Tab-separated table of C-alpha atoms and ligand atoms in Angstrom:
chain	number	residue	atom	x	y	z
A	378	MET	CA	-26.449	15.912	12.024
A	379	GLU	CA	-22.750	16.222	12.766
A	380	LYS	CA	-20.612	17.019	9.713
A	381	ILE	CA	-16.989	17.635	8.736
A	382	PRO	CA	-16.759	21.181	7.333
A	383	ILE	CA	-15.599	21.675	3.738
A	384	LEU	CA	-14.023	25.008	2.876
A	385	ARG	CA	-13.976	26.463	-0.613
A	386	MET	CA	-10.838	28.309	-1.697
A	387	GLY	CA	-11.086	29.365	-5.311
A	388	GLU	CA	-11.051	26.261	-7.455
A	389	PHE	CA	-10.019	24.056	-4.535
A	390	LEU	CA	-11.844	22.466	-1.638
A	391	LEU	CA	-10.183	22.161	1.762
A	392	VAL	CA	-11.022	19.665	4.452
A	393	THR	CA	-9.357	19.527	7.842
A	394	ILE	CA	-10.275	16.428	9.766
A	395	GLN	CA	-10.103	17.398	13.421
A	396	VAL	CA	-12.108	14.729	15.175
A	397	ASP	CA	-11.863	11.011	15.650
A	398	MET	CA	-14.546	10.215	13.091
A	399	HIS	CA	-17.030	7.449	13.592
A	400	ASP	CA	-17.694	5.521	10.394
A	401	ARG	CA	-20.907	7.272	9.412
A	402	LEU	CA	-19.246	10.662	9.738
A	403	ALA	CA	-16.513	9.480	7.358
A	404	MET	CA	-19.089	8.192	4.888
A	405	GLY	CA	-20.897	11.532	5.132
A	406	LEU	CA	-17.714	13.390	4.279
A	407	GLN	CA	-17.208	11.210	1.233
A	408	GLU	CA	-20.722	11.969	-0.007
A	409	ASP	CA	-20.580	15.677	0.816
A	410	LEU	CA	-17.253	16.098	-0.956
A	411	THR	CA	-18.480	14.363	-4.086
A	412	GLN	CA	-21.564	16.558	-4.154
A	413	MET	CA	-19.518	19.692	-3.559
A	414	ILE	CA	-16.944	18.904	-6.266
A	415	SER	CA	-19.764	18.500	-8.705
A	416	ASP	CA	-21.653	21.622	-7.528
A	417	THR	CA	-18.648	23.943	-7.463
A	418	GLU	CA	-16.716	22.325	-10.329
A	419	ALA	CA	-13.711	22.313	-8.044
A	420	ARG	CA	-10.450	21.187	-9.646
A	421	GLY	CA	-8.769	19.978	-6.513
A	422	VAL	CA	-9.364	18.674	-3.014
A	423	LEU	CA	-6.896	18.988	-0.158
A	424	ILE	CA	-7.479	16.819	2.892
A	425	ASP	CA	-5.470	17.687	5.997
A	426	ILE	CA	-5.167	14.663	8.301
A	427	SER	CA	-2.473	16.070	10.599
A	428	SER	CA	-4.853	15.802	13.579
A	429	LEU	CA	-5.707	12.184	12.890
A	430	GLU	CA	-4.113	9.854	15.426
A	431	ILE	CA	-4.782	6.728	13.440
A	432	VAL	CA	-5.738	5.726	9.910
A	433	ASP	CA	-7.355	2.303	9.897
A	434	SER	CA	-8.610	0.358	6.893
A	435	PHE	CA	-11.967	2.135	6.993
A	436	ILE	CA	-10.448	5.627	6.820
A	437	GLY	CA	-7.951	4.340	4.254
A	438	ARG	CA	-10.774	3.091	2.098
A	439	MET	CA	-12.562	6.428	2.464
A	440	LEU	CA	-9.466	8.360	1.329
A	441	GLY	CA	-9.101	6.025	-1.644
A	442	ASN	CA	-12.760	6.435	-2.549
A	443	ILE	CA	-12.553	10.222	-2.365
A	444	ALA	CA	-9.495	10.214	-4.627
A	445	ALA	CA	-11.197	7.892	-7.114
A	446	MET	CA	-14.439	9.847	-7.165
A	447	SER	CA	-12.744	13.186	-7.544
A	448	ARG	CA	-10.757	11.785	-10.478
A	449	VAL	CA	-13.977	10.807	-12.196
A	450	LEU	CA	-15.211	14.375	-11.653
A	451	ASP	CA	-11.954	15.741	-13.107
A	452	ALA	CA	-10.550	16.966	-9.802
A	453	GLN	CA	-7.298	16.017	-8.066
A	454	THR	CA	-7.016	14.958	-4.440
A	455	VAL	CA	-4.037	15.415	-2.154
A	456	VAL	CA	-3.868	14.125	1.415
A	457	VAL	CA	-1.485	16.085	3.635
A	458	GLY	CA	0.052	16.007	7.091
A	459	MET	CA	0.050	12.319	7.947
A	460	GLN	CA	1.851	11.817	11.267
A	461	PRO	CA	4.953	9.597	11.061
A	462	ALA	CA	3.567	7.083	13.587
A	463	VAL	CA	0.420	6.816	11.489
A	464	ALA	CA	2.457	6.266	8.321
A	465	ILE	CA	4.503	3.494	9.945
A	466	THR	CA	1.380	1.758	11.223
A	467	LEU	CA	-0.373	2.076	7.877
A	468	VAL	CA	2.383	0.202	6.094
A	469	GLU	CA	2.282	-2.650	8.601
A	470	LEU	CA	-1.485	-2.818	8.380
A	471	GLY	CA	-1.022	-3.336	4.644
A	472	LEU	CA	-2.756	-0.206	3.421
A	473	SER	CA	-1.050	1.044	0.303
A	474	LEU	CA	-3.266	4.097	-0.333
A	475	ALA	CA	-2.692	3.420	-4.027
A	476	GLY	CA	-4.075	6.238	-6.095
A	477	VAL	CA	-3.945	8.731	-3.237
A	478	ARG	CA	-1.452	11.561	-3.633
A	479	THR	CA	0.193	12.681	-0.422
A	480	ALA	CA	2.275	15.666	0.657
A	481	LEU	CA	4.012	16.560	3.892
A	482	ASN	CA	2.057	19.696	4.701
A	483	VAL	CA	-0.627	22.061	3.437
A	484	ASP	CA	1.826	24.270	1.513
A	485	ALA	CA	3.393	21.352	-0.308
A	486	GLY	CA	-0.067	19.938	-0.935
A	487	MET	CA	-1.301	23.180	-2.474
A	488	ASP	CA	1.770	23.300	-4.748
A	489	LEU	CA	1.108	19.737	-5.809
A	490	LEU	CA	-2.556	20.501	-6.499
A	491	ARG	CA	-1.752	23.587	-8.540
A	492	SER	CA	0.756	21.788	-10.716
A	493	ALA	CA	-1.481	18.735	-11.073
A	494	VAL	CA	-4.422	20.875	-12.154
A	495	LYS	CA	-2.230	22.834	-14.542
A	496	GLY	CA	-0.847	19.588	-15.922
A	497	SER	CA	-4.270	18.137	-16.529
A	498	SER	CA	-5.568	21.239	-18.325
A	499	ASP	CA	-2.414	21.419	-20.500
A	500	GLN	CA	-3.053	17.845	-21.428
A	501	TYR	CA	-6.657	18.608	-22.233
A	502	GLY	CA	-5.621	21.594	-24.358
A	503	ALA	CA	-3.125	19.469	-26.238
A	504	SER	CA	-5.657	16.795	-27.023
A	505	LEU	CA	-7.941	19.402	-28.602
A	506	ASN	CA	-5.283	20.359	-31.132
B	823	MET	CA	2.075	-12.668	34.925
B	824	ALA	CA	0.530	-9.954	37.043
B	825	LEU	CA	-2.748	-8.381	36.066
B	826	LEU	CA	-2.726	-4.664	36.891
B	827	SER	CA	-6.251	-3.820	35.825
B	828	THR	CA	-9.129	-5.177	33.831
B	829	GLU	CA	-12.200	-3.513	32.396
B	830	ASN	CA	-14.999	-4.145	29.934
B	831	LEU	CA	-16.320	-1.874	27.194
B	832	PRO	CA	-19.468	-2.586	25.204
B	833	ILE	CA	-19.303	-2.543	21.398
B	834	LYS	CA	-22.820	-2.098	20.139
B	835	ALA	CA	-22.731	0.975	17.941
B	836	GLU	CA	-20.276	2.998	15.853
B	837	ILE	CA	-19.782	5.438	18.665
B	838	ASP	CA	-18.545	2.575	20.863
B	839	VAL	CA	-15.749	1.936	18.349
B	840	VAL	CA	-14.623	5.533	18.920
B	841	ALA	CA	-14.779	4.976	22.697
B	842	VAL	CA	-12.685	1.805	22.342
B	843	ARG	CA	-10.006	3.705	20.400
B	844	ARG	CA	-9.948	6.448	23.012
B	845	ARG	CA	-9.709	4.060	25.978
B	846	VAL	CA	-7.012	1.898	24.381
B	847	ARG	CA	-5.003	5.051	23.700
B	848	GLU	CA	-5.338	6.092	27.355
B	849	LEU	CA	-4.254	2.689	28.636
B	850	ALA	CA	-1.305	2.441	26.240
B	851	THR	CA	-0.194	5.921	27.224
B	852	LYS	CA	-0.494	5.082	30.914
B	853	LEU	CA	1.661	1.986	30.401
B	854	GLY	CA	4.334	4.135	28.774
B	855	PHE	CA	4.081	2.790	25.225
B	856	THR	CA	5.975	4.728	22.572
B	857	LEU	CA	3.852	6.798	20.197
B	858	VAL	CA	4.351	4.245	17.417
B	859	ASP	CA	3.324	1.360	19.685
B	860	GLN	CA	0.294	3.317	20.891
B	861	THR	CA	-0.699	3.942	17.297
B	862	LYS	CA	-0.329	0.270	16.412
B	863	ILE	CA	-2.461	-1.057	19.252
B	864	VAL	CA	-5.130	1.638	18.790
B	865	THR	CA	-5.310	0.871	15.068
B	866	ALA	CA	-5.576	-2.859	15.770
B	867	ALA	CA	-8.326	-2.200	18.345
B	868	SER	CA	-10.207	-0.069	15.845
B	869	GLU	CA	-10.158	-2.879	13.266
B	870	LEU	CA	-11.293	-5.544	15.729
B	871	ALA	CA	-13.959	-3.364	17.339
B	872	ARG	CA	-15.445	-2.662	13.926
B	873	ASN	CA	-15.469	-6.377	13.088
B	874	THR	CA	-17.172	-7.115	16.419
B	875	MET	CA	-19.847	-4.566	15.621
B	876	ILE	CA	-20.395	-5.273	11.927
B	877	TYR	CA	-19.819	-9.008	11.575
B	878	GLY	CA	-20.325	-10.133	15.167
B	879	GLY	CA	-23.512	-8.134	15.619
B	880	GLY	CA	-22.036	-6.394	18.647
B	881	GLY	CA	-20.108	-7.617	21.648
B	882	SER	CA	-17.478	-6.273	23.975
B	883	MET	CA	-13.820	-5.579	24.546
B	884	GLN	CA	-12.034	-6.601	27.709
B	885	ALA	CA	-8.845	-4.647	28.332
B	886	GLU	CA	-6.146	-5.970	30.628
B	887	THR	CA	-3.027	-4.127	31.621
B	888	LEU	CA	-0.196	-6.477	32.516
B	889	ASN	CA	3.114	-6.172	34.310
B	890	GLY	CA	5.712	-8.488	35.723
B	891	PRO	CA	7.781	-9.704	34.142
B	892	ARG	CA	6.689	-7.717	31.113
B	893	THR	CA	4.494	-4.667	30.720
B	894	GLY	CA	1.799	-4.991	28.120
B	895	LEU	CA	-1.749	-4.447	27.016
B	896	ARG	CA	-4.063	-7.338	26.229
B	897	LEU	CA	-7.381	-6.788	24.462
B	898	ILE	CA	-10.066	-9.436	24.125
B	899	PHE	CA	-12.850	-8.849	21.586
B	900	LYS	CA	-15.815	-11.108	22.025
B	901	ASP	CA	-19.129	-11.516	20.258
B	902	ASN	CA	-21.911	-14.083	20.044
B	903	GLY	CA	-22.348	-13.632	16.315
B	904	PRO	CA	-22.366	-16.105	13.411
B	905	GLY	CA	-18.695	-17.099	13.761
B	906	ILE	CA	-16.080	-17.414	11.013
B	907	PRO	CA	-16.324	-20.548	8.851
B	908	ASP	CA	-12.749	-20.448	7.531
B	909	ILE	CA	-10.337	-18.542	9.770
B	910	GLU	CA	-7.342	-18.969	7.518
B	911	LEU	CA	-9.278	-17.470	4.640
B	912	ALA	CA	-10.567	-14.618	6.815
B	913	LEU	CA	-6.991	-13.783	7.811
B	914	ARG	CA	-5.865	-13.462	4.218
B	915	ASP	CA	-5.220	-9.905	3.061
B	916	GLY	CA	-7.956	-8.721	0.765
B	917	PHE	CA	-10.562	-11.246	1.887
B	918	THR	CA	-13.879	-9.702	2.885
B	919	THR	CA	-17.476	-10.848	2.956
B	920	GLY	CA	-18.527	-7.238	3.430
B	921	SER	CA	-17.426	-4.078	1.667
B	922	GLY	CA	-14.114	-3.618	3.504
B	923	LEU	CA	-10.563	-3.877	2.242
B	924	GLY	CA	-10.082	-7.238	3.948
B	925	LEU	CA	-7.089	-5.956	5.919
B	926	GLY	CA	-8.559	-5.919	9.420
B	927	LEU	CA	-7.602	-9.366	10.674
B	928	GLY	CA	-4.381	-9.873	8.710
B	929	GLY	CA	-3.244	-6.319	9.392
B	930	THR	CA	-4.036	-6.569	13.094
B	931	ARG	CA	-1.956	-9.721	13.381
B	932	ARG	CA	1.033	-7.783	11.997
B	933	LEU	CA	0.487	-4.876	14.384
B	934	VAL	CA	0.638	-6.857	17.622
B	935	ASN	CA	3.017	-9.276	19.340
B	936	GLU	CA	0.445	-11.957	20.104
B	937	PHE	CA	-2.687	-12.782	18.157
B	938	GLU	CA	-5.232	-15.492	18.908
B	939	ILE	CA	-8.560	-16.132	17.284
B	940	SER	CA	-11.185	-18.699	18.095
B	941	SER	CA	-14.546	-18.954	16.465
B	942	ARG	CA	-17.472	-21.332	16.393
B	943	ILE	CA	-20.188	-21.328	13.794
B	944	GLY	CA	-23.369	-20.015	15.322
B	945	ALA	CA	-21.689	-19.338	18.663
B	946	GLY	CA	-19.382	-16.401	18.148
B	947	THR	CA	-15.848	-15.157	17.776
B	948	THR	CA	-13.123	-14.177	20.222
B	949	VAL	CA	-9.969	-12.383	19.156
B	950	THR	CA	-7.221	-11.757	21.709
B	951	ILE	CA	-4.291	-9.472	20.995
B	952	THR	CA	-1.330	-8.451	23.129
B	953	ARG	CA	1.226	-5.766	22.574
B	954	TRP	CA	4.251	-5.690	24.883
B	955	LYS	CA	6.020	-2.529	25.831
C	1461	ADP	N1	-16.238	-11.003	14.623
C	1461	ADP	C1	-16.467	-11.591	13.427
C	1461	ADP	N2	-17.546	-12.406	13.258
C	1461	ADP	C2	-17.804	-12.981	12.070
C	1461	ADP	N3	-17.036	-12.818	10.972
C	1461	ADP	C3	-15.950	-12.024	11.058
C	1461	ADP	C4	-15.606	-11.372	12.296
C	1461	ADP	N4	-14.475	-10.665	12.089
C	1461	ADP	C5	-14.123	-10.877	10.800
C	1461	ADP	N5	-15.007	-11.681	10.166
C	1461	ADP	C6	-14.946	-12.164	8.774
C	1461	ADP	O1	-13.616	-12.040	8.313
C	1461	ADP	C7	-13.584	-11.211	7.131
C	1461	ADP	C8	-12.291	-10.420	7.073
C	1461	ADP	O2	-12.267	-9.452	8.109
C	1461	ADP	P1	-11.273	-8.209	7.963
C	1461	ADP	O3	-9.922	-8.742	7.692
C	1461	ADP	O4	-11.440	-7.342	9.152
C	1461	ADP	O5	-11.758	-7.482	6.645
C	1461	ADP	P2	-13.069	-6.569	6.376
C	1461	ADP	O6	-13.534	-6.048	7.686
C	1461	ADP	O7	-12.591	-5.526	5.452
C	1461	ADP	O8	-14.085	-7.488	5.743
C	1461	ADP	C9	-14.829	-10.387	7.212
C	1461	ADP	O9	-15.236	-9.936	5.945
C	1461	ADP	C10	-15.817	-11.355	7.846
C	1461	ADP	O10	-16.334	-12.253	6.879
C	1462	MG	MG1	-12.540	-5.554	9.364
């Protein structure tokens, strides 16, 4: 079966979506990522959508679900690289992507992940005291 | 209004939704749409094609390229499914009878210049959208 590859980089998982996904492929990614976060105890997920030419409500829902599920598993999700035309269209479609963190590019996304993960472990440490 | 070309694409499976997106992109590009306008019409087509497949039980998309006096792309999504009992309700943001976000119809209407929907219970649904260049 066709799959979107998930790369492991230390405590983070990296996904680069490079194809126009049919819906089942998107659902598969959601399931695979959840499984992988749990298996590897990853602290963050970075999803690069710079190759995506559109984000419709189905992909939007998938991104929201991934963010929500990773939160439950104590990992942060950042979506990076959304094309400007996609962003404009998304707003008109009415997709808010509430709960999904975004960054302009992979570098900025990695910075955001690192500080978010650091922030959440500081918080955890503080609550133990 | 002059019809430049017309063609029909089946929408029976998920992979057909991908083919619809690809073809609409090609046509919009050929007509000289800006990148933003291409993105809008492709996104709208993706929403309607998925509805045709999931709720309409499959159907088709007819694509018409238009010119004179205006250049535009018209897409007609047709199915012989169960129909929509309350169109106004279905158009409302957040309304879904499935597991979607309920943004497909309402969002599509915002993404195009012309939007028409007709539906009959037990007979099917037709949604026609047009985006002008
Ligand atoms: N072709 C169709 N045939 C029958 N019902 C439809 C069709 N398209 C849309 N609907 C109905 O309208 C509702 C709203 O559609 P939409 O705005 O695309 O949201 P979603 O796809 O997330 O449910 C659907 O849940 C469904 O009940
Ligand atoms: Mg829909």
